[in-house]
Amino acid sequence: MKKLSISFLGRDCPGAVSTVSQILGKSGCNIVEVTQTILCGEFAAIFIVQAPDTLDQEELRRLLLTGLEAAGQDLSVLVRPAVEGQWGTGLVCEPFVVSADGTDHPGQIAAMSRIFAQHSINIESLKAILGEGGPNHALFVFEVMVPEDVDLGRLRRELVAEGKKHELRVSVQHRDIFEAVHRVAPF
């Protein structure tokens, strides 16, 4: 068996995950991991699968496209070998949540992510929510893995300073603290 990464992108509609998973199963592929989201009506998913060694990547892509078309689903498909291992293997990292909110302007995500890149911090998840706090309001939530050798005080200062340049209030919290503060308890 070989490990493949298969990405899907296109107009969202009911049945996308069902169609994809059925085609993969009929092709002899075992789904190992999957993540899926919908963003402004666009469906995006990544499936990591174990595929038979005899199944060619291009053949699997063709099977997926044919099956999706037959189901009336307009998704693009990318099939490639899955990357073995994961970023940060061997590194000691701590999970942090960095939120930034304020008036929306072009370049804000680029500015914040540049600070992370300069400190070799990996962004594991990014969510941008626009307009919910009023017109032109932006909220960006970065979930990042911070290597232990990063100076957290310096990182906070740089993020806050960069945020001010872009009219953003910035908060940096360890993920455990963020989750404890934002936990919703049952009534």
PDB file of C-alpha atoms in Angstrom:
ATOM      1  CA  MET A   1       0.000   0.000   0.000  1.00  0.00           C
ATOM      2  CA  LYS A   2       1.107   3.543  -0.687  1.00  0.00           C
ATOM      3  CA  LYS A   3       0.050   6.697   1.115  1.00  0.00           C
ATOM      4  CA  LEU A   4      -1.577   9.407  -1.008  1.00  0.00           C
ATOM      5  CA  SER A   5      -2.859  12.908  -0.322  1.00  0.00           C
ATOM      6  CA  ILE A   6      -5.992  13.814  -2.280  1.00  0.00           C
ATOM      7  CA  SER A   7      -7.331  17.380  -2.305  1.00  0.00           C
ATOM      8  CA  PHE A   8     -10.762  18.502  -3.480  1.00  0.00           C
ATOM      9  CA  LEU A   9     -11.991  22.034  -4.125  1.00  0.00           C
ATOM     10  CA  GLY A  10     -15.203  23.339  -5.653  1.00  0.00           C
ATOM     11  CA  ARG A  11     -18.811  24.328  -5.154  1.00  0.00           C
ATOM     12  CA  ASP A  12     -20.311  22.860  -2.000  1.00  0.00           C
ATOM     13  CA  CYS A  13     -23.344  20.608  -2.200  1.00  0.00           C
ATOM     14  CA  PRO A  14     -24.736  17.739  -0.135  1.00  0.00           C
ATOM     15  CA  GLY A  15     -23.104  14.390  -0.833  1.00  0.00           C
ATOM     16  CA  ALA A  16     -19.558  15.489  -1.655  1.00  0.00           C
ATOM     17  CA  VAL A  17     -17.945  13.528   1.182  1.00  0.00           C
ATOM     18  CA  SER A  18     -20.228  10.557   0.510  1.00  0.00           C
ATOM     19  CA  THR A  19     -19.366  10.445  -3.200  1.00  0.00           C
ATOM     20  CA  VAL A  20     -15.629  10.828  -2.618  1.00  0.00           C
ATOM     21  CA  SER A  21     -15.478   8.225   0.162  1.00  0.00           C
ATOM     22  CA  GLN A  22     -17.507   5.716  -1.876  1.00  0.00           C
ATOM     23  CA  ILE A  23     -15.218   6.088  -4.903  1.00  0.00           C
ATOM     24  CA  LEU A  24     -12.152   5.724  -2.692  1.00  0.00           C
ATOM     25  CA  GLY A  25     -13.581   2.592  -1.060  1.00  0.00           C
ATOM     26  CA  LYS A  26     -14.456   1.002  -4.419  1.00  0.00           C
ATOM     27  CA  SER A  27     -10.888   1.769  -5.569  1.00  0.00           C
ATOM     28  CA  GLY A  28      -9.458  -0.168  -2.613  1.00  0.00           C
ATOM     29  CA  CYS A  29      -8.334   2.939  -0.738  1.00  0.00           C
ATOM     30  CA  ASN A  30      -8.540   3.155   3.040  1.00  0.00           C
ATOM     31  CA  ILE A  31      -9.137   6.655   4.419  1.00  0.00           C
ATOM     32  CA  VAL A  32      -6.536   7.297   7.131  1.00  0.00           C
ATOM     33  CA  GLU A  33      -7.254  10.976   7.857  1.00  0.00           C
ATOM     34  CA  VAL A  34      -9.597  13.597   6.484  1.00  0.00           C
ATOM     35  CA  THR A  35     -10.318  17.261   7.027  1.00  0.00           C
ATOM     36  CA  GLN A  36     -13.066  19.198   5.307  1.00  0.00           C
ATOM     37  CA  THR A  37     -14.497  22.686   5.482  1.00  0.00           C
ATOM     38  CA  ILE A  38     -16.859  25.025   3.686  1.00  0.00           C
ATOM     39  CA  LEU A  39     -15.831  28.613   3.048  1.00  0.00           C
ATOM     40  CA  CYS A  40     -18.206  31.048   1.321  1.00  0.00           C
ATOM     41  CA  GLY A  41     -19.961  28.196  -0.458  1.00  0.00           C
ATOM     42  CA  GLU A  42     -16.715  26.522  -1.510  1.00  0.00           C
ATOM     43  CA  PHE A  43     -16.031  22.950  -0.400  1.00  0.00           C
ATOM     44  CA  ALA A  44     -12.425  22.056   0.449  1.00  0.00           C
ATOM     45  CA  ALA A  45     -11.178  18.699   1.689  1.00  0.00           C
ATOM     46  CA  ILE A  46      -7.962  16.757   2.072  1.00  0.00           C
ATOM     47  CA  PHE A  47      -8.078  12.979   2.336  1.00  0.00           C
ATOM     48  CA  ILE A  48      -5.012  10.961   3.323  1.00  0.00           C
ATOM     49  CA  VAL A  49      -5.460   7.407   2.081  1.00  0.00           C
ATOM     50  CA  GLN A  50      -3.654   4.101   1.881  1.00  0.00           C
ATOM     51  CA  ALA A  51      -3.987   3.045  -1.770  1.00  0.00           C
ATOM     52  CA  PRO A  52      -3.143  -0.274  -3.436  1.00  0.00           C
ATOM     53  CA  ASP A  53       0.342  -0.251  -4.964  1.00  0.00           C
ATOM     54  CA  THR A  54      -1.246  -1.255  -8.283  1.00  0.00           C
ATOM     55  CA  LEU A  55      -3.448   1.867  -8.392  1.00  0.00           C
ATOM     56  CA  ASP A  56      -1.781   4.632 -10.406  1.00  0.00           C
ATOM     57  CA  GLN A  57      -2.248   8.219  -9.126  1.00  0.00           C
ATOM     58  CA  GLU A  58      -3.562   9.435 -12.477  1.00  0.00           C
ATOM     59  CA  GLU A  59      -5.968   6.489 -12.705  1.00  0.00           C
ATOM     60  CA  LEU A  60      -7.323   7.290  -9.228  1.00  0.00           C
ATOM     61  CA  ARG A  61      -7.729  10.949 -10.208  1.00  0.00           C
ATOM     62  CA  ARG A  62      -9.637   9.894 -13.340  1.00  0.00           C
ATOM     63  CA  LEU A  63     -11.907   7.583 -11.298  1.00  0.00           C
ATOM     64  CA  LEU A  64     -12.626  10.392  -8.841  1.00  0.00           C
ATOM     65  CA  LEU A  65     -13.360  12.978 -11.552  1.00  0.00           C
ATOM     66  CA  THR A  66     -15.618  10.562 -13.456  1.00  0.00           C
ATOM     67  CA  GLY A  67     -17.528   9.600 -10.304  1.00  0.00           C
ATOM     68  CA  LEU A  68     -17.911  13.197  -9.169  1.00  0.00           C
ATOM     69  CA  GLU A  69     -19.154  14.261 -12.600  1.00  0.00           C
ATOM     70  CA  ALA A  70     -21.667  11.379 -12.638  1.00  0.00           C
ATOM     71  CA  ALA A  71     -22.917  12.568  -9.227  1.00  0.00           C
ATOM     72  CA  GLY A  72     -23.282  16.132 -10.532  1.00  0.00           C
ATOM     73  CA  GLN A  73     -20.547  17.478  -8.296  1.00  0.00           C
ATOM     74  CA  ASP A  74     -18.138  20.099  -9.620  1.00  0.00           C
ATOM     75  CA  LEU A  75     -14.905  19.507  -7.702  1.00  0.00           C
ATOM     76  CA  SER A  76     -11.305  19.768  -8.839  1.00  0.00           C
ATOM     77  CA  VAL A  77      -9.057  16.918  -7.715  1.00  0.00           C
ATOM     78  CA  LEU A  78      -5.337  16.776  -6.947  1.00  0.00           C
ATOM     79  CA  VAL A  79      -3.694  13.423  -6.151  1.00  0.00           C
ATOM     80  CA  ARG A  80      -0.093  13.282  -4.951  1.00  0.00           C
ATOM     81  CA  PRO A  81       2.132  11.171  -2.716  1.00  0.00           C
ATOM     82  CA  ALA A  82       1.547  11.987   0.941  1.00  0.00           C
ATOM     83  CA  VAL A  83       4.430  13.567   2.781  1.00  0.00           C
ATOM     84  CA  GLU A  84       5.904  11.200   5.331  1.00  0.00           C
ATOM     85  CA  GLY A  85       6.393  12.670   8.750  1.00  0.00           C
ATOM     86  CA  GLN A  86       5.223  16.035   9.885  1.00  0.00           C
ATOM     87  CA  TRP A  87       6.753  19.474  10.351  1.00  0.00           C
ATOM     88  CA  GLY A  88       8.332  19.791  13.746  1.00  0.00           C
ATOM     89  CA  THR A  89       9.172  16.139  14.242  1.00  0.00           C
ATOM     90  CA  GLY A  90      12.018  16.225  16.723  1.00  0.00           C
ATOM     91  CA  LEU A  91      11.229  19.801  17.778  1.00  0.00           C
ATOM     92  CA  VAL A  92       9.742  20.605  21.151  1.00  0.00           C
ATOM     93  CA  CYS A  93       6.880  23.011  20.490  1.00  0.00           C
ATOM     94  CA  GLU A  94       4.022  24.512  22.460  1.00  0.00           C
ATOM     95  CA  PRO A  95       0.597  25.263  20.946  1.00  0.00           C
ATOM     96  CA  PHE A  96      -0.573  28.891  21.028  1.00  0.00           C
ATOM     97  CA  VAL A  97      -3.632  30.743  19.773  1.00  0.00           C
ATOM     98  CA  VAL A  98      -3.023  34.214  18.366  1.00  0.00           C
ATOM     99  CA  SER A  99      -6.081  36.311  17.661  1.00  0.00           C
ATOM    100  CA  ALA A 100      -6.067  39.662  15.910  1.00  0.00           C
ATOM    101  CA  ASP A 101      -9.101  41.848  15.373  1.00  0.00           C
ATOM    102  CA  GLY A 102      -9.838  45.315  14.088  1.00  0.00           C
ATOM    103  CA  THR A 103     -10.683  47.152  10.895  1.00  0.00           C
ATOM    104  CA  ASP A 104     -10.181  44.977   7.818  1.00  0.00           C
ATOM    105  CA  HIS A 105      -7.390  46.017   5.433  1.00  0.00           C
ATOM    106  CA  PRO A 106      -5.452  44.191   2.713  1.00  0.00           C
ATOM    107  CA  GLY A 107      -2.130  42.764   3.918  1.00  0.00           C
ATOM    108  CA  GLN A 108      -3.057  41.981   7.514  1.00  0.00           C
ATOM    109  CA  ILE A 109      -2.701  38.205   7.231  1.00  0.00           C
ATOM    110  CA  ALA A 110       0.559  38.659   5.319  1.00  0.00           C
ATOM    111  CA  ALA A 111       1.937  40.927   8.045  1.00  0.00           C
ATOM    112  CA  MET A 112       1.051  38.594  10.910  1.00  0.00           C
ATOM    113  CA  SER A 113       2.175  35.427   9.132  1.00  0.00           C
ATOM    114  CA  ARG A 114       5.499  37.068   8.238  1.00  0.00           C
ATOM    115  CA  ILE A 115       6.263  37.378  11.989  1.00  0.00           C
ATOM    116  CA  PHE A 116       5.505  33.679  12.457  1.00  0.00           C
ATOM    117  CA  ALA A 117       7.751  32.737   9.536  1.00  0.00           C
ATOM    118  CA  GLN A 118      10.615  34.862  10.888  1.00  0.00           C
ATOM    119  CA  HIS A 119      10.473  32.851  14.132  1.00  0.00           C
ATOM    120  CA  SER A 120      10.089  29.452  12.372  1.00  0.00           C
ATOM    121  CA  ILE A 121       6.591  29.120  13.820  1.00  0.00           C
ATOM    122  CA  ASN A 122       4.234  26.836  11.932  1.00  0.00           C
ATOM    123  CA  ILE A 123       0.621  27.922  11.388  1.00  0.00           C
ATOM    124  CA  GLU A 124      -1.517  24.824  11.898  1.00  0.00           C
ATOM    125  CA  SER A 125      -4.875  26.517  11.418  1.00  0.00           C
ATOM    126  CA  LEU A 126      -6.052  29.942  10.310  1.00  0.00           C
ATOM    127  CA  LYS A 127      -9.589  31.279  10.405  1.00  0.00           C
ATOM    128  CA  ALA A 128     -10.538  34.703   9.057  1.00  0.00           C
ATOM    129  CA  ILE A 129     -13.979  36.001   9.987  1.00  0.00           C
ATOM    130  CA  LEU A 130     -14.987  39.232   8.288  1.00  0.00           C
ATOM    131  CA  GLY A 131     -17.947  41.486   8.977  1.00  0.00           C
ATOM    132  CA  GLU A 132     -19.354  39.743  12.061  1.00  0.00           C
ATOM    133  CA  GLY A 133     -18.292  42.524  14.436  1.00  0.00           C
ATOM    134  CA  GLY A 134     -19.720  45.166  12.113  1.00  0.00           C
ATOM    135  CA  PRO A 135     -18.911  46.365   8.610  1.00  0.00           C
ATOM    136  CA  ASN A 136     -15.187  46.230   7.823  1.00  0.00           C
ATOM    137  CA  HIS A 137     -14.452  44.294  11.038  1.00  0.00           C
ATOM    138  CA  ALA A 138     -11.937  41.465  10.785  1.00  0.00           C
ATOM    139  CA  LEU A 139     -11.062  38.688  13.205  1.00  0.00           C
ATOM    140  CA  PHE A 140      -8.131  36.394  12.480  1.00  0.00           C
ATOM    141  CA  VAL A 141      -7.428  33.355  14.648  1.00  0.00           C
ATOM    142  CA  PHE A 142      -4.079  31.630  14.139  1.00  0.00           C
ATOM    143  CA  GLU A 143      -3.346  28.301  15.825  1.00  0.00           C
ATOM    144  CA  VAL A 144       0.436  27.991  15.838  1.00  0.00           C
ATOM    145  CA  MET A 145       3.175  25.692  17.112  1.00  0.00           C
ATOM    146  CA  VAL A 146       5.936  27.692  18.784  1.00  0.00           C
ATOM    147  CA  PRO A 147       9.365  26.036  19.116  1.00  0.00           C
ATOM    148  CA  GLU A 148      10.706  26.096  22.676  1.00  0.00           C
ATOM    149  CA  ASP A 149      13.698  28.252  21.724  1.00  0.00           C
ATOM    150  CA  VAL A 150      11.479  31.167  20.633  1.00  0.00           C
ATOM    151  CA  ASP A 151      11.533  34.140  23.010  1.00  0.00           C
ATOM    152  CA  LEU A 152       7.815  34.475  23.809  1.00  0.00           C
ATOM    153  CA  GLY A 153       8.148  38.021  25.146  1.00  0.00           C
ATOM    154  CA  ARG A 154       9.828  39.178  21.958  1.00  0.00           C
ATOM    155  CA  LEU A 155       7.281  37.320  19.826  1.00  0.00           C
ATOM    156  CA  ARG A 156       4.376  38.995  21.663  1.00  0.00           C
ATOM    157  CA  ARG A 157       5.969  42.442  21.308  1.00  0.00           C
ATOM    158  CA  GLU A 158       6.548  41.954  17.578  1.00  0.00           C
ATOM    159  CA  LEU A 159       3.020  40.675  16.969  1.00  0.00           C
ATOM    160  CA  VAL A 160       1.431  43.525  18.951  1.00  0.00           C
ATOM    161  CA  ALA A 161       3.603  46.127  17.166  1.00  0.00           C
ATOM    162  CA  GLU A 162       2.787  44.661  13.750  1.00  0.00           C
ATOM    163  CA  GLY A 163      -0.880  44.532  14.694  1.00  0.00           C
ATOM    164  CA  LYS A 164      -0.881  48.226  15.644  1.00  0.00           C
ATOM    165  CA  LYS A 165       0.573  49.116  12.224  1.00  0.00           C
ATOM    166  CA  HIS A 166      -2.422  47.349  10.681  1.00  0.00           C
ATOM    167  CA  GLU A 167      -5.114  48.556  13.139  1.00  0.00           C
ATOM    168  CA  LEU A 168      -5.356  45.162  14.856  1.00  0.00           C
ATOM    169  CA  ARG A 169      -5.565  44.264  18.544  1.00  0.00           C
ATOM    170  CA  VAL A 170      -3.497  41.145  19.128  1.00  0.00           C
ATOM    171  CA  SER A 171      -3.817  38.502  21.832  1.00  0.00           C
ATOM    172  CA  VAL A 172      -1.356  35.625  22.349  1.00  0.00           C
ATOM    173  CA  GLN A 173      -2.387  32.746  24.617  1.00  0.00           C
ATOM    174  CA  HIS A 174      -1.201  29.214  25.205  1.00  0.00           C
ATOM    175  CA  ARG A 175      -3.841  26.944  23.664  1.00  0.00           C
ATOM    176  CA  ASP A 176      -4.670  25.354  27.045  1.00  0.00           C
ATOM    177  CA  ILE A 177      -5.418  28.778  28.530  1.00  0.00           C
ATOM    178  CA  PHE A 178      -7.366  29.867  25.443  1.00  0.00           C
ATOM    179  CA  GLU A 179      -9.536  26.734  25.610  1.00  0.00           C
ATOM    180  CA  ALA A 180     -10.107  27.076  29.361  1.00  0.00           C
ATOM    181  CA  VAL A 181     -11.166  30.714  29.003  1.00  0.00           C
ATOM    182  CA  HIS A 182     -13.415  30.042  26.004  1.00  0.00           C
ATOM    183  CA  ARG A 183     -14.920  26.757  27.205  1.00  0.00           C
ATOM    184  CA  VAL A 184     -18.690  26.688  27.083  1.00  0.00           C
ATOM    185  CA  ALA A 185     -20.162  24.834  30.051  1.00  0.00           C
ATOM    186  CA  PRO A 186     -23.580  23.172  29.938  1.00  0.00           C
ATOM    187  CA  PHE A 187     -26.350  24.878  31.922  1.00  0.00           C
TER     188      PHE A 187
END
